[in-house]
């Protein structure tokens, strides 16, 4: 048996890179920081690859590690948030009115989400974008399902109020 199959790094961790990046970017609000967090996470997971078979939910454990590393980076830098990479919004074809409307709406939602506390941003990312269940989110963020539901409701309400006020 190859060493790689014994711990499933290629099969279980490598496919999570996009999810890891999206969560890290939602927390750090920086493309560069998110890339660094994903790299750090992959390195840590590689060093501890032999233990992966002992973990019940490798995905939840990985996303929890991403969250913790992202929060550590924010604390070390002494900042709360930075601007998102403006290139993320540059996807519309010129003259496509509907596409521009949708992009503007998404930009406003992202900006409203960026103003939320980190835990609410993370929960909204995991639930509304990644499609995680309440139980999965609770495991990833080390909260109860009730806390997840409350934070999600409050976060959505804040985003809604922010958008209505626009």
PDB file of C-alpha atoms in Angstrom:
ATOM      1  CA  UNK A   1       0.000   0.000   0.000  1.00  0.00           C
ATOM      2  CA  UNK A   2       1.405   3.412  -0.855  1.00  0.00           C
ATOM      3  CA  UNK A   3       2.024   5.874   1.954  1.00  0.00           C
ATOM      4  CA  UNK A   4      -0.381   8.366   0.342  1.00  0.00           C
ATOM      5  CA  UNK A   5      -3.349   5.978   0.449  1.00  0.00           C
ATOM      6  CA  UNK A   6      -2.706   5.100   4.066  1.00  0.00           C
ATOM      7  CA  UNK A   7      -3.692   8.575   5.239  1.00  0.00           C
ATOM      8  CA  UNK A   8      -5.786   9.817   2.304  1.00  0.00           C
ATOM      9  CA  UNK A   9      -4.101  13.201   1.937  1.00  0.00           C
ATOM     10  CA  UNK A  10      -4.555  13.284  -1.827  1.00  0.00           C
ATOM     11  CA  UNK A  11      -8.116  11.956  -1.682  1.00  0.00           C
ATOM     12  CA  UNK A  12      -9.405  13.785   1.399  1.00  0.00           C
ATOM     13  CA  UNK A  13      -7.382  16.963   1.918  1.00  0.00           C
ATOM     14  CA  UNK A  14      -6.320  18.145  -1.530  1.00  0.00           C
ATOM     15  CA  UNK A  15      -9.946  18.435  -2.805  1.00  0.00           C
ATOM     16  CA  UNK A  16     -10.751  20.768   0.131  1.00  0.00           C
ATOM     17  CA  UNK A  17      -8.386  23.521  -1.060  1.00  0.00           C
ATOM     18  CA  UNK A  18     -11.133  25.710  -2.558  1.00  0.00           C
ATOM     19  CA  UNK A  19     -13.305  25.467   0.563  1.00  0.00           C
ATOM     20  CA  UNK A  20     -10.288  26.208   2.724  1.00  0.00           C
ATOM     21  CA  UNK A  21      -9.466  29.270   0.626  1.00  0.00           C
ATOM     22  CA  UNK A  22     -13.020  30.634   0.653  1.00  0.00           C
ATOM     23  CA  UNK A  23     -13.289  30.288   4.429  1.00  0.00           C
ATOM     24  CA  UNK A  24      -9.867  31.844   5.021  1.00  0.00           C
ATOM     25  CA  UNK A  25     -10.685  34.732   2.695  1.00  0.00           C
ATOM     26  CA  UNK A  26     -14.038  35.303   4.391  1.00  0.00           C
ATOM     27  CA  UNK A  27     -12.259  35.555   7.744  1.00  0.00           C
ATOM     28  CA  UNK A  28      -9.138  37.488   6.754  1.00  0.00           C
ATOM     29  CA  UNK A  29     -10.801  39.514   3.974  1.00  0.00           C
ATOM     30  CA  UNK A  30      -7.542  39.258   2.057  1.00  0.00           C
ATOM     31  CA  UNK A  31      -6.701  37.047  -0.899  1.00  0.00           C
ATOM     32  CA  UNK A  32      -3.002  36.989  -0.004  1.00  0.00           C
ATOM     33  CA  UNK A  33      -3.626  36.146   3.649  1.00  0.00           C
ATOM     34  CA  UNK A  34      -6.077  33.416   2.624  1.00  0.00           C
ATOM     35  CA  UNK A  35      -3.498  31.884   0.296  1.00  0.00           C
ATOM     36  CA  UNK A  36      -0.943  31.911   3.125  1.00  0.00           C
ATOM     37  CA  UNK A  37      -3.444  30.323   5.525  1.00  0.00           C
ATOM     38  CA  UNK A  38      -4.232  27.542   3.051  1.00  0.00           C
ATOM     39  CA  UNK A  39      -0.522  26.916   2.522  1.00  0.00           C
ATOM     40  CA  UNK A  40       0.093  26.814   6.286  1.00  0.00           C
ATOM     41  CA  UNK A  41      -2.872  24.485   6.743  1.00  0.00           C
ATOM     42  CA  UNK A  42      -1.691  22.107   4.036  1.00  0.00           C
ATOM     43  CA  UNK A  43       1.792  22.044   5.554  1.00  0.00           C
ATOM     44  CA  UNK A  44       0.445  21.255   9.025  1.00  0.00           C
ATOM     45  CA  UNK A  45      -1.841  18.572   7.673  1.00  0.00           C
ATOM     46  CA  UNK A  46       1.029  17.043   5.723  1.00  0.00           C
ATOM     47  CA  UNK A  47       3.225  16.945   8.834  1.00  0.00           C
ATOM     48  CA  UNK A  48       0.383  15.301  10.786  1.00  0.00           C
ATOM     49  CA  UNK A  49      -0.849  13.103   7.930  1.00  0.00           C
ATOM     50  CA  UNK A  50      -0.449   9.888   9.893  1.00  0.00           C
ATOM     51  CA  UNK A  51      -3.058  11.111  12.396  1.00  0.00           C
ATOM     52  CA  UNK A  52      -5.689  11.863   9.739  1.00  0.00           C
ATOM     53  CA  UNK A  53      -7.041   8.325   9.885  1.00  0.00           C
ATOM     54  CA  UNK A  54      -7.872   8.884  13.578  1.00  0.00           C
ATOM     55  CA  UNK A  55     -10.118  11.887  12.881  1.00  0.00           C
ATOM     56  CA  UNK A  56     -13.857  11.325  12.459  1.00  0.00           C
ATOM     57  CA  UNK A  57     -14.495  14.234  10.087  1.00  0.00           C
ATOM     58  CA  UNK A  58     -11.335  15.251   8.278  1.00  0.00           C
ATOM     59  CA  UNK A  59     -13.174  18.051   6.465  1.00  0.00           C
ATOM     60  CA  UNK A  60     -14.532  19.595   9.664  1.00  0.00           C
ATOM     61  CA  UNK A  61     -11.151  19.259  11.358  1.00  0.00           C
ATOM     62  CA  UNK A  62      -9.420  20.861   8.364  1.00  0.00           C
ATOM     63  CA  UNK A  63     -11.847  23.787   8.202  1.00  0.00           C
ATOM     64  CA  UNK A  64     -11.490  24.310  11.961  1.00  0.00           C
ATOM     65  CA  UNK A  65      -7.717  24.474  11.472  1.00  0.00           C
ATOM     66  CA  UNK A  66      -8.189  27.023   8.653  1.00  0.00           C
ATOM     67  CA  UNK A  67     -10.385  29.144  10.896  1.00  0.00           C
ATOM     68  CA  UNK A  68      -7.950  29.026  13.786  1.00  0.00           C
ATOM     69  CA  UNK A  69      -4.956  29.881  11.599  1.00  0.00           C
ATOM     70  CA  UNK A  70      -6.908  32.734   9.997  1.00  0.00           C
ATOM     71  CA  UNK A  71      -7.839  34.161  13.385  1.00  0.00           C
ATOM     72  CA  UNK A  72      -4.234  33.795  14.571  1.00  0.00           C
ATOM     73  CA  UNK A  73      -3.019  35.799  11.570  1.00  0.00           C
ATOM     74  CA  UNK A  74      -5.506  38.566  12.299  1.00  0.00           C
ATOM     75  CA  UNK A  75      -4.435  38.725  15.944  1.00  0.00           C
ATOM     76  CA  UNK A  76      -0.731  38.758  15.085  1.00  0.00           C
ATOM     77  CA  UNK A  77      -1.189  41.567  12.595  1.00  0.00           C
ATOM     78  CA  UNK A  78      -3.335  43.548  15.056  1.00  0.00           C
ATOM     79  CA  UNK A  79      -6.042  44.191  12.507  1.00  0.00           C
ATOM     80  CA  UNK A  80      -9.697  43.371  12.214  1.00  0.00           C
ATOM     81  CA  UNK A  81     -10.099  43.228   8.438  1.00  0.00           C
ATOM     82  CA  UNK A  82      -8.665  44.378   5.135  1.00  0.00           C
ATOM     83  CA  UNK A  83     -10.283  45.052   1.781  1.00  0.00           C
ATOM     84  CA  UNK A  84     -11.155  42.190  -0.519  1.00  0.00           C
ATOM     85  CA  UNK A  85      -9.228  41.879  -3.747  1.00  0.00           C
ATOM     86  CA  UNK A  86     -11.070  44.080  -6.281  1.00  0.00           C
ATOM     87  CA  UNK A  87     -10.329  41.563  -9.048  1.00  0.00           C
ATOM     88  CA  UNK A  88     -12.964  39.298  -7.515  1.00  0.00           C
ATOM     89  CA  UNK A  89     -15.622  41.690  -8.826  1.00  0.00           C
ATOM     90  CA  UNK A  90     -14.248  42.009 -12.357  1.00  0.00           C
ATOM     91  CA  UNK A  91     -16.164  39.184 -14.050  1.00  0.00           C
ATOM     92  CA  UNK A  92     -18.875  40.903 -16.092  1.00  0.00           C
ATOM     93  CA  UNK A  93     -18.875  41.260 -19.837  1.00  0.00           C
ATOM     94  CA  UNK A  94     -19.094  44.928 -20.873  1.00  0.00           C
ATOM     95  CA  UNK A  95     -22.628  46.056 -21.651  1.00  0.00           C
ATOM     96  CA  UNK A  96     -24.306  43.194 -19.845  1.00  0.00           C
ATOM     97  CA  UNK A  97     -26.790  45.192 -17.733  1.00  0.00           C
ATOM     98  CA  UNK A  98     -28.244  42.225 -15.897  1.00  0.00           C
ATOM     99  CA  UNK A  99     -24.814  40.827 -15.113  1.00  0.00           C
ATOM    100  CA  UNK A 100     -23.722  44.197 -13.794  1.00  0.00           C
ATOM    101  CA  UNK A 101     -26.827  44.410 -11.597  1.00  0.00           C
ATOM    102  CA  UNK A 102     -26.135  40.961 -10.164  1.00  0.00           C
ATOM    103  CA  UNK A 103     -22.484  41.794  -9.573  1.00  0.00           C
ATOM    104  CA  UNK A 104     -23.397  45.029  -7.840  1.00  0.00           C
ATOM    105  CA  UNK A 105     -25.844  43.137  -5.640  1.00  0.00           C
ATOM    106  CA  UNK A 106     -23.201  40.542  -4.770  1.00  0.00           C
ATOM    107  CA  UNK A 107     -20.678  43.277  -4.040  1.00  0.00           C
ATOM    108  CA  UNK A 108     -23.118  44.924  -1.631  1.00  0.00           C
ATOM    109  CA  UNK A 109     -23.826  41.604   0.091  1.00  0.00           C
ATOM    110  CA  UNK A 110     -20.085  40.875   0.410  1.00  0.00           C
ATOM    111  CA  UNK A 111     -19.476  44.344   1.848  1.00  0.00           C
ATOM    112  CA  UNK A 112     -22.314  43.875   4.339  1.00  0.00           C
ATOM    113  CA  UNK A 113     -20.952  40.453   5.314  1.00  0.00           C
ATOM    114  CA  UNK A 114     -17.452  41.883   5.672  1.00  0.00           C
ATOM    115  CA  UNK A 115     -18.750  44.231   8.386  1.00  0.00           C
ATOM    116  CA  UNK A 116     -20.108  41.339  10.464  1.00  0.00           C
ATOM    117  CA  UNK A 117     -18.199  39.869  13.395  1.00  0.00           C
ATOM    118  CA  UNK A 118     -15.926  37.012  12.300  1.00  0.00           C
ATOM    119  CA  UNK A 119     -18.085  34.231  13.725  1.00  0.00           C
ATOM    120  CA  UNK A 120     -21.167  35.462  11.847  1.00  0.00           C
ATOM    121  CA  UNK A 121     -19.162  35.842   8.612  1.00  0.00           C
ATOM    122  CA  UNK A 122     -17.783  32.325   8.991  1.00  0.00           C
ATOM    123  CA  UNK A 123     -21.191  30.817   9.695  1.00  0.00           C
ATOM    124  CA  UNK A 124     -22.778  32.582   6.732  1.00  0.00           C
ATOM    125  CA  UNK A 125     -19.921  31.428   4.481  1.00  0.00           C
ATOM    126  CA  UNK A 126     -20.210  27.834   5.634  1.00  0.00           C
ATOM    127  CA  UNK A 127     -24.020  27.700   5.538  1.00  0.00           C
ATOM    128  CA  UNK A 128     -25.021  29.914   2.623  1.00  0.00           C
ATOM    129  CA  UNK A 129     -22.039  29.433   0.328  1.00  0.00           C
ATOM    130  CA  UNK A 130     -20.584  26.038   1.252  1.00  0.00           C
ATOM    131  CA  UNK A 131     -23.987  24.492   2.058  1.00  0.00           C
ATOM    132  CA  UNK A 132     -22.880  22.964   5.375  1.00  0.00           C
ATOM    133  CA  UNK A 133     -25.449  21.681   7.864  1.00  0.00           C
ATOM    134  CA  UNK A 134     -25.876  23.263  11.274  1.00  0.00           C
ATOM    135  CA  UNK A 135     -24.224  20.218  12.842  1.00  0.00           C
ATOM    136  CA  UNK A 136     -21.205  20.464  10.532  1.00  0.00           C
ATOM    137  CA  UNK A 137     -20.825  24.182  11.214  1.00  0.00           C
ATOM    138  CA  UNK A 138     -21.112  23.587  14.956  1.00  0.00           C
ATOM    139  CA  UNK A 139     -18.347  20.994  14.753  1.00  0.00           C
ATOM    140  CA  UNK A 140     -16.076  23.174  12.606  1.00  0.00           C
ATOM    141  CA  UNK A 141     -16.486  26.284  14.756  1.00  0.00           C
ATOM    142  CA  UNK A 142     -16.750  24.438  18.064  1.00  0.00           C
ATOM    143  CA  UNK A 143     -20.173  25.875  18.870  1.00  0.00           C
ATOM    144  CA  UNK A 144     -23.540  24.327  19.663  1.00  0.00           C
ATOM    145  CA  UNK A 145     -26.103  24.006  16.894  1.00  0.00           C
ATOM    146  CA  UNK A 146     -28.275  26.516  18.763  1.00  0.00           C
ATOM    147  CA  UNK A 147     -25.439  29.052  18.768  1.00  0.00           C
ATOM    148  CA  UNK A 148     -24.927  28.502  15.042  1.00  0.00           C
ATOM    149  CA  UNK A 149     -28.609  29.157  14.355  1.00  0.00           C
ATOM    150  CA  UNK A 150     -28.651  32.301  16.505  1.00  0.00           C
ATOM    151  CA  UNK A 151     -25.460  33.712  14.950  1.00  0.00           C
ATOM    152  CA  UNK A 152     -26.721  32.895  11.454  1.00  0.00           C
ATOM    153  CA  UNK A 153     -30.062  34.584  12.082  1.00  0.00           C
ATOM    154  CA  UNK A 154     -28.406  37.686  13.547  1.00  0.00           C
ATOM    155  CA  UNK A 155     -25.878  37.845  10.721  1.00  0.00           C
ATOM    156  CA  UNK A 156     -28.556  37.569   8.048  1.00  0.00           C
ATOM    157  CA  UNK A 157     -30.628  40.236   9.800  1.00  0.00           C
ATOM    158  CA  UNK A 158     -27.648  42.615   9.895  1.00  0.00           C
ATOM    159  CA  UNK A 159     -26.931  42.022   6.211  1.00  0.00           C
ATOM    160  CA  UNK A 160     -30.594  42.562   5.365  1.00  0.00           C
ATOM    161  CA  UNK A 161     -30.758  45.806   7.357  1.00  0.00           C
ATOM    162  CA  UNK A 162     -27.555  46.978   5.739  1.00  0.00           C
ATOM    163  CA  UNK A 163     -28.937  46.299   2.257  1.00  0.00           C
ATOM    164  CA  UNK A 164     -32.326  47.901   2.981  1.00  0.00           C
ATOM    165  CA  UNK A 165     -30.551  51.013   4.213  1.00  0.00           C
ATOM    166  CA  UNK A 166     -28.633  51.259   0.919  1.00  0.00           C
TER     167      UNK A 166
END
